[in-house]
Short mmCIF file of C-alpha atoms in Angstrom, two decimals:
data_model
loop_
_atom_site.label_atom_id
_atom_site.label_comp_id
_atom_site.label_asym_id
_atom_site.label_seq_id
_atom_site.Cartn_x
_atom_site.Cartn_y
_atom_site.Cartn_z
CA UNK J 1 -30.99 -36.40 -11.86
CA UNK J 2 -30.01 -32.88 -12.08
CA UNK J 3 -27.49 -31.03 -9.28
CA UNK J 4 -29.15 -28.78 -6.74
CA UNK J 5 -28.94 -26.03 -7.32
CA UNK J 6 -26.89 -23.17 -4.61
CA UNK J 7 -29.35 -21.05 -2.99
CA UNK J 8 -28.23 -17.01 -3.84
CA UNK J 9 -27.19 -16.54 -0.72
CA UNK J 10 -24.93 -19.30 -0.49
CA UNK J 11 -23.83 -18.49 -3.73
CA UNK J 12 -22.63 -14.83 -2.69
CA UNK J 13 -20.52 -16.05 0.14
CA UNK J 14 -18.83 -18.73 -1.74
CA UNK J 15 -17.54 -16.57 -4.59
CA UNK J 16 -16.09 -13.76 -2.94
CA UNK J 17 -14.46 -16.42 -0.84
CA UNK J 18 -12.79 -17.50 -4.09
CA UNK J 19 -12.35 -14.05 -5.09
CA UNK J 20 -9.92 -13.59 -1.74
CA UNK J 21 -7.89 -16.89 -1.70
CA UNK J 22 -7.21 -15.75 -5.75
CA UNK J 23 -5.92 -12.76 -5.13
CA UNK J 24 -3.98 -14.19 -2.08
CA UNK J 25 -2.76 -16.84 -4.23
CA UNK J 26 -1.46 -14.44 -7.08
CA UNK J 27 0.48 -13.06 -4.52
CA UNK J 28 2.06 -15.92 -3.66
CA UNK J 29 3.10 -17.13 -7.05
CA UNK J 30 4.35 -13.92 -8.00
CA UNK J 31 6.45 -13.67 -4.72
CA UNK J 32 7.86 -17.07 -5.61
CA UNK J 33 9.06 -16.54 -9.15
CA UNK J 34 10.63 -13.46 -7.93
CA UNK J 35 12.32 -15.45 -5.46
CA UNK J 36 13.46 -17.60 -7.95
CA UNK J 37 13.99 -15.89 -10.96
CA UNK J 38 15.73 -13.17 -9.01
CA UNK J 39 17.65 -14.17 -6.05
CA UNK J 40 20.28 -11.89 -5.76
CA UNK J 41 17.70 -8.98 -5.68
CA UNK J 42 15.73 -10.23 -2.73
CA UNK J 43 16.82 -6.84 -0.45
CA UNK J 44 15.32 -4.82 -3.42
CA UNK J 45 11.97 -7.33 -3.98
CA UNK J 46 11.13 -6.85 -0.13
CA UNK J 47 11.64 -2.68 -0.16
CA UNK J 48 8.95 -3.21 -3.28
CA UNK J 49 6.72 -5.26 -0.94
CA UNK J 50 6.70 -2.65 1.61
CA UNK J 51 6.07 0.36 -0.45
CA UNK J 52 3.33 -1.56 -2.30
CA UNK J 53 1.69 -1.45 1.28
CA UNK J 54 1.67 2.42 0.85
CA UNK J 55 0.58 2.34 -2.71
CA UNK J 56 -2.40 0.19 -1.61
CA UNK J 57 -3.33 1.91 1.59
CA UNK J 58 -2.89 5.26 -0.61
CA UNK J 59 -5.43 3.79 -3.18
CA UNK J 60 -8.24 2.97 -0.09
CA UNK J 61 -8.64 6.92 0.17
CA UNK J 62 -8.15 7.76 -3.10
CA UNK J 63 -9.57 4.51 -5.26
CA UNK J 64 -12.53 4.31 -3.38
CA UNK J 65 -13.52 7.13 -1.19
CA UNK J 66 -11.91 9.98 -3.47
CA UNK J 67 -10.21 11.87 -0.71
CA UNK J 68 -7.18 14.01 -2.56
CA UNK J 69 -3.81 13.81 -0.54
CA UNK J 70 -0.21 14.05 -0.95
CA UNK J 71 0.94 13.72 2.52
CA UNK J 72 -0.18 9.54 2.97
CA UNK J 73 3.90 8.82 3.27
CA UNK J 74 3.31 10.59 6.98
CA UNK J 75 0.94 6.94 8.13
CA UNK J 76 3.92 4.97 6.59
CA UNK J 77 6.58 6.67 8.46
CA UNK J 78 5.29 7.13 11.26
CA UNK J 79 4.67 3.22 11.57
CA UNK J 80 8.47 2.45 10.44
CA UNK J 81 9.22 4.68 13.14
CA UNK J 82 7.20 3.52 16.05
CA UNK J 83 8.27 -0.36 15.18
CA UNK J 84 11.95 0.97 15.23
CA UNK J 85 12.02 2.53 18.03
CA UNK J 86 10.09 -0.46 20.11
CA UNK J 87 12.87 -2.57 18.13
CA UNK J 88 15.96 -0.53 19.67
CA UNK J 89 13.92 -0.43 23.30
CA UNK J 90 14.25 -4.11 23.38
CA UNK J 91 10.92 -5.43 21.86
CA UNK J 92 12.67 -7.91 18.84
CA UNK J 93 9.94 -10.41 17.57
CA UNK J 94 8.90 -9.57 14.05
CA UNK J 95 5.42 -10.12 14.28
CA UNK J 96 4.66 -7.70 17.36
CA UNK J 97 7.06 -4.84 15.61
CA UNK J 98 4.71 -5.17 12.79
CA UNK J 99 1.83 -5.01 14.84
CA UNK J 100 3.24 -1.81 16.40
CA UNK J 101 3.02 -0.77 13.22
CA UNK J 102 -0.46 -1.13 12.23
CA UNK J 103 -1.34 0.56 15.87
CA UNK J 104 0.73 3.46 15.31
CA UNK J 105 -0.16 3.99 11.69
CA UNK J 106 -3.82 3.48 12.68
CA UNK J 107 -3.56 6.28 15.18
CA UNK J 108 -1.90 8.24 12.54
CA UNK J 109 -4.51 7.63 9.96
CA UNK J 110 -7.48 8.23 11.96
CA UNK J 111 -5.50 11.49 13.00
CA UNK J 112 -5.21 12.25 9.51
CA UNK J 113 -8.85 11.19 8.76
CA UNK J 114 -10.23 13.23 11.44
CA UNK J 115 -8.87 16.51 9.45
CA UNK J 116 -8.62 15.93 6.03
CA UNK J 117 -11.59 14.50 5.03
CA UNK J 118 -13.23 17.71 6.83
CA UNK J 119 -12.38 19.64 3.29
CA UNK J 120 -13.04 19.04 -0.07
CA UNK J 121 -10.60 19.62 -3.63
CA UNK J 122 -7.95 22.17 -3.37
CA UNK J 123 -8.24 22.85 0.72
CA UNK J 124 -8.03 19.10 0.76
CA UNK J 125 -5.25 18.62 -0.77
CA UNK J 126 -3.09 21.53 1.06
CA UNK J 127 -4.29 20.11 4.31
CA UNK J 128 -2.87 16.76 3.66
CA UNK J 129 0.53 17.90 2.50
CA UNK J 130 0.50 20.37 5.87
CA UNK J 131 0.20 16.92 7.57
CA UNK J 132 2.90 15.26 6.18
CA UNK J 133 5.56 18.29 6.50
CA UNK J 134 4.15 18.65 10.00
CA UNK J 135 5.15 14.68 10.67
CA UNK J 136 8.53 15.49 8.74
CA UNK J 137 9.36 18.42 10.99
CA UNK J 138 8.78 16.82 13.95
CA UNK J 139 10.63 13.70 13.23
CA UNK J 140 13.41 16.21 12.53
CA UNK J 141 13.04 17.95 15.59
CA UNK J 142 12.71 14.90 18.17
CA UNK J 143 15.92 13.97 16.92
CA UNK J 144 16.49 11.91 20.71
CA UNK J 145 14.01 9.51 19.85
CA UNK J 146 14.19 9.42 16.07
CA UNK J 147 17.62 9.90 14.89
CA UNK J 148 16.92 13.32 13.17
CA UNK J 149 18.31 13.88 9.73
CA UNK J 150 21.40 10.88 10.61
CA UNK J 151 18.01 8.52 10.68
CA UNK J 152 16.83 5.55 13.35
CA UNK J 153 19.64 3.01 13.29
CA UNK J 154 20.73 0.17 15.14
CA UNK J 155 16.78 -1.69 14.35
CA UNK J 156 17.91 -5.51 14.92
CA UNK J 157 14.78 -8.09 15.10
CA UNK J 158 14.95 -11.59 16.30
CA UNK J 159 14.24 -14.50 14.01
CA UNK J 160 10.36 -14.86 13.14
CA UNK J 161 8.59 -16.71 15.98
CA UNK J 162 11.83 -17.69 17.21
CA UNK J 163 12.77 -19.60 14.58
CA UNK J 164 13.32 -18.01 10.89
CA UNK J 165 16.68 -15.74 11.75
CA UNK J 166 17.36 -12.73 8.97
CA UNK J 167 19.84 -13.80 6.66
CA UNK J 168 22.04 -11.05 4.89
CA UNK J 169 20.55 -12.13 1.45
CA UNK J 170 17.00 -10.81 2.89
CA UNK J 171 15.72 -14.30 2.43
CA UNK J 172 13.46 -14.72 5.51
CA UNK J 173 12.88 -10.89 5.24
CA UNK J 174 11.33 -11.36 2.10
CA UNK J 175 9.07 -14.62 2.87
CA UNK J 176 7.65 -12.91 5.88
CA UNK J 177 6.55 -9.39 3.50
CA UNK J 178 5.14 -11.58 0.78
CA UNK J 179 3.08 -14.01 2.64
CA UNK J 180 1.87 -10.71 4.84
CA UNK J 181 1.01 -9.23 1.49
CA UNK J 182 -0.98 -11.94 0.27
CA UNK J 183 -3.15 -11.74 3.94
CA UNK J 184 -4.00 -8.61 3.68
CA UNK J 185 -4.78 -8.26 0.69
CA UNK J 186 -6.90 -11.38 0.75
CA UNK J 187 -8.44 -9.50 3.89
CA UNK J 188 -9.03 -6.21 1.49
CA UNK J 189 -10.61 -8.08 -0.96
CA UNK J 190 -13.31 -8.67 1.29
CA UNK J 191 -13.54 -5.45 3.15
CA UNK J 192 -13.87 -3.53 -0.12
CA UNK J 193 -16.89 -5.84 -0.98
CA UNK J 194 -18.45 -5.45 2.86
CA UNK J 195 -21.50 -3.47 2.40
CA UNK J 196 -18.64 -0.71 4.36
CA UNK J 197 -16.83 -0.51 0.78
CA UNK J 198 -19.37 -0.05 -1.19
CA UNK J 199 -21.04 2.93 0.48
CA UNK J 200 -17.42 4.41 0.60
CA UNK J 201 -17.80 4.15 -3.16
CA UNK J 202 -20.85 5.67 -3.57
CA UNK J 203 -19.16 8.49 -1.31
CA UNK J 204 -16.88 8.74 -3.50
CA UNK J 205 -19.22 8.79 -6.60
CA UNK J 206 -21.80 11.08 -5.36
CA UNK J 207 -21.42 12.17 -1.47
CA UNK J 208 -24.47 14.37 -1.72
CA UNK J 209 -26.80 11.39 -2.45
CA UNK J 210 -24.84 9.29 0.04
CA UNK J 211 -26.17 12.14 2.65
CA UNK J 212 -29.48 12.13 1.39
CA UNK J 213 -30.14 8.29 1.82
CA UNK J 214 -28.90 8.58 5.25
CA UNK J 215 -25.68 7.77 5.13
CA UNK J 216 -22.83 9.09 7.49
CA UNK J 217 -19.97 10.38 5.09
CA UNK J 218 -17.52 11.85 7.56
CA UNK J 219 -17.53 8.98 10.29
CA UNK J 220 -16.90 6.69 7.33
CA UNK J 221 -14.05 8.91 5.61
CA UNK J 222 -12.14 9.04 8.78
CA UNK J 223 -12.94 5.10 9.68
CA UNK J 224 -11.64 4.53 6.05
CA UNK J 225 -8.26 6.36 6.79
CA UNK J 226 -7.79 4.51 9.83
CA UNK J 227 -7.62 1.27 8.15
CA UNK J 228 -5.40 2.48 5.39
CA UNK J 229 -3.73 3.71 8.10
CA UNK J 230 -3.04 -0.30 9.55
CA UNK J 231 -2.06 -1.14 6.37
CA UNK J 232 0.42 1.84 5.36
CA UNK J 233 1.78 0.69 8.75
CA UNK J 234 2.44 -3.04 8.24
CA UNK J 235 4.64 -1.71 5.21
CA UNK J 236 6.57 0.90 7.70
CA UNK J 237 6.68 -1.47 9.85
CA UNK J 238 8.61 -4.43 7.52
CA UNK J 239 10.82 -1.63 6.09
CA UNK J 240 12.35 -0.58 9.24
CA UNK J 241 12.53 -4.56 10.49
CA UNK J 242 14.21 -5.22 6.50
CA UNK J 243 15.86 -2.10 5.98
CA UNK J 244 17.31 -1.61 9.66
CA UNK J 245 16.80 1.82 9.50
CA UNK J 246 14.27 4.61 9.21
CA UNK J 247 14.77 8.31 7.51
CA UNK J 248 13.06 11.09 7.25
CA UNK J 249 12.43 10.15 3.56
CA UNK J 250 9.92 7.89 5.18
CA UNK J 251 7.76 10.24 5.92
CA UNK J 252 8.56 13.39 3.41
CA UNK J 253 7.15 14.55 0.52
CA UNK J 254 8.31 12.97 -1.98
CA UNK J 255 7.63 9.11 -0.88
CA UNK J 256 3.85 10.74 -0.78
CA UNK J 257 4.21 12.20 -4.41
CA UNK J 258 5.98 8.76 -5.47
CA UNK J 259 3.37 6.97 -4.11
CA UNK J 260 0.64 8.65 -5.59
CA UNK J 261 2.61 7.60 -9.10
CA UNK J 262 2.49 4.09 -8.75
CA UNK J 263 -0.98 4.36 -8.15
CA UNK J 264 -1.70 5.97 -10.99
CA UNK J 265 0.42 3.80 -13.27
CA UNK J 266 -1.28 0.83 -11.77
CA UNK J 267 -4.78 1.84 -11.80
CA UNK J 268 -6.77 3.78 -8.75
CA UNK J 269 -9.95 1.59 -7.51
CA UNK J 270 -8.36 -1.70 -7.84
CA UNK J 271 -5.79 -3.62 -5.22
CA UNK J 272 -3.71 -4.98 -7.83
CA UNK J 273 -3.73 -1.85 -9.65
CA UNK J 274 -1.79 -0.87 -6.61
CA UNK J 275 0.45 -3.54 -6.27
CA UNK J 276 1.07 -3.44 -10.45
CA UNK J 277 1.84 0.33 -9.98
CA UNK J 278 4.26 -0.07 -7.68
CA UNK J 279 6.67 -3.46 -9.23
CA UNK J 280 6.09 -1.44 -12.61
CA UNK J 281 7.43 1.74 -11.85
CA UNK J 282 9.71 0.55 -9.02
CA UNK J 283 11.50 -2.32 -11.32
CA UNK J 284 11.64 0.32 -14.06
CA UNK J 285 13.49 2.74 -11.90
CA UNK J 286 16.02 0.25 -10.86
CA UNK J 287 16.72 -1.01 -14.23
CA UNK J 288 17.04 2.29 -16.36
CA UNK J 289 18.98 4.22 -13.26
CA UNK J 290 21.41 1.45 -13.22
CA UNK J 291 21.65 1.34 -17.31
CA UNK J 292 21.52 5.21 -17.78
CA UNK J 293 22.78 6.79 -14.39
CA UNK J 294 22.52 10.78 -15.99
CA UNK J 295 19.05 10.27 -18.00
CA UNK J 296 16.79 7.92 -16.08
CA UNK J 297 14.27 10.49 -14.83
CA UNK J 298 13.36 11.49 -18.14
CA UNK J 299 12.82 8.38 -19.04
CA UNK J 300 10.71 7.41 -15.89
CA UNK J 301 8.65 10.71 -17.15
CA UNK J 302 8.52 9.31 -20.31
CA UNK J 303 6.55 6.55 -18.96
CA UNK J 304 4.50 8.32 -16.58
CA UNK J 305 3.25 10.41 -19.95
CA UNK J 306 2.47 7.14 -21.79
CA UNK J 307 0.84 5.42 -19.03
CA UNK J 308 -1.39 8.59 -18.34
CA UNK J 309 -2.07 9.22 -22.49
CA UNK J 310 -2.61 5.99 -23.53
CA UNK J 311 -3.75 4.30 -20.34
CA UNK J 312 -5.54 6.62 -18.47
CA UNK J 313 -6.90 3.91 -16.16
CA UNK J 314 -3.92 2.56 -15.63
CA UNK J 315 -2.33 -0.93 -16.06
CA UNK J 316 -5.26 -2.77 -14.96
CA UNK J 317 -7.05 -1.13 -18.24
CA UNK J 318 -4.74 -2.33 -20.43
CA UNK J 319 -4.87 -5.88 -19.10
CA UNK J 320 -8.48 -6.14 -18.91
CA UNK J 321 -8.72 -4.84 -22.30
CA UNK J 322 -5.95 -7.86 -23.31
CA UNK J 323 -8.20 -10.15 -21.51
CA UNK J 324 -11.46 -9.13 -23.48
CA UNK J 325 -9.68 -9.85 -26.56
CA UNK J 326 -8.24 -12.95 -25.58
CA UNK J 327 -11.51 -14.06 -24.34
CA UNK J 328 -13.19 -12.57 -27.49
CA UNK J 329 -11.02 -14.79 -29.86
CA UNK J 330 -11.71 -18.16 -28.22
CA UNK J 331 -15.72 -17.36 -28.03
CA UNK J 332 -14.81 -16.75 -32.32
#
């Protein structure tokens, strides 16, 4: 007797459903051999977690709607801010700072949205970094609530749920930004599939013919930048909660610009082009600064050159292209 056979539809949930709980799974394995391999670097493994939250929110305006910006660091800061602060005030459990985080960096984002994506190319671009020096400046000039130049100190959170305390070797610090990383991004994998993503791609592709089938561009823009937004601000968030402290480097100029790199190195339009981007040019950093303190910015350029001539996808390109081989040989 032969199996039945899946009706389409059934068929369509149950595969991006394995689609999510792989990528959330990669996640998870990769967070645990870095906890193992390296376990003396677990304060430097959880800043990388963080800032891949930036790198991916940055790539959900860029990736797949095509909005140009170099002021995203501005939804990130503003997040590690806002948890900081409510951490100093006297609110201490983890999980609410973070989801200060995603409320403030919402707001932000939508703010953000709500201008940006009114302009197109160059203006575009200017307007975004106008938003980010505008968040700078003021988090220089409300230096009562944020510290000013000295920075937002004294950020002390309670264990997780009462129960998993921060350790000085950024142990639980770590756990808790990994398995947060591997939720949302399990989460993304769906919401860039929802019928939502893929009309913010065709935005992106052709915004013209998006308006001429009916569809509303700008409401979806700005929607768009409010979730990168949440997610720009679950990474400020578990920065200020690891780091204990928020800067103004949070939110300046070049975090945007740096940012933007890592996205490019990994590979714009795909989640784990982000999250490649970032351990690849964020490991490299801290390797070659520590091994060639004078010279390690030309050799970071160095790599940004070869990524962009010979890679100009990214580092998902080059893998899927190693994967079509692969796969190639064994159909041989």
């Amino acid at each position: 007797m032969s199996a039945p056979i899946a009706h389409p539809a059934v068929r369509n949930r149950i595969v991006p459903l394995g689609i999510e709980l792989a990528h959330g799974l990669a996640i998870l394995v990769a967070g645990a051999l870095g906890y193992w391999l390296f376990p003396d670097d677990l304060a430097f493994l959880t800043r990388i977690v963080s800032l891949a939250f930036l790198v991916v929110s940055l790539d959900l305006v860029i990736g797949y709607c095509g909005v140009a910006t170099l002021g995203h660091a501005a939804l990130f800061g503003v997040a590690a801010y806002a948890a900081g602060i409510a951490c100093v005030r006297g609110v201490t459990e983890p999980v609410l700072l973070i989801g200060v985080g995603i409320v403030a960096g919402a707001v932000t984002g939508l703010l953000a949205g709500a201008l940006i994506t009114r302009f197109r190319g160059l203006p575009q671009l200017v307007i975004s970094i106008a938003f980010g020096q505008l968040v700078v400046a003021l988090a220089n000039k409300l230096s009562w609530l944020t510290g000013g130049s000295d920075g937002l100190s004294g950020i002390a959170p309670g264990p997780v749920f009462g129960l998993f305390a921060f350790d000085f070797h950024s142990r639980t610090g770590f756990i808790l930004s990994i398995c947060v990383l591997a939720f949302v991004i399990m989460l993304l994998a769906r919401f860039v599939r929802s019928p939502f993503g893929l009309m913010c791609r065709g935005i992106k592709d052709d915004d013209l013919r998006a308006r001429m089938i009916g569809a509303s561009v700008y409401p979806r823009l700005v929607i768009m930048y409010g979730v990168s937004g949440a997610v720009a601000g679950i990474g400020g968030a578990l920065n200020a909660i690891t780091a204990g402290v928020v800067g103004l480097d949070s939110v300046g100029f070049e975090r945007s610009a740096e940012a933007l790199v890592m996205l490019v190195l990994g590979g714009a339009g795909h989640l784990w082009g982000a999250v490649l981007g970032t351990m690849l040019f964020q490991g490299f950093e801290h390797i070659v600064s520590a091994a060639n303190p004078f010279h390690w910015m030309t050799l970071v350029g160095l790599l940004l050159i070869g990524i962009v001539l010979f890679a100009p996808q990214g580092l998902v390109q080059l893998v899927r292209a190693a994967w079509s081989r692969a796969s190639a040989r064994r159909v041989g």
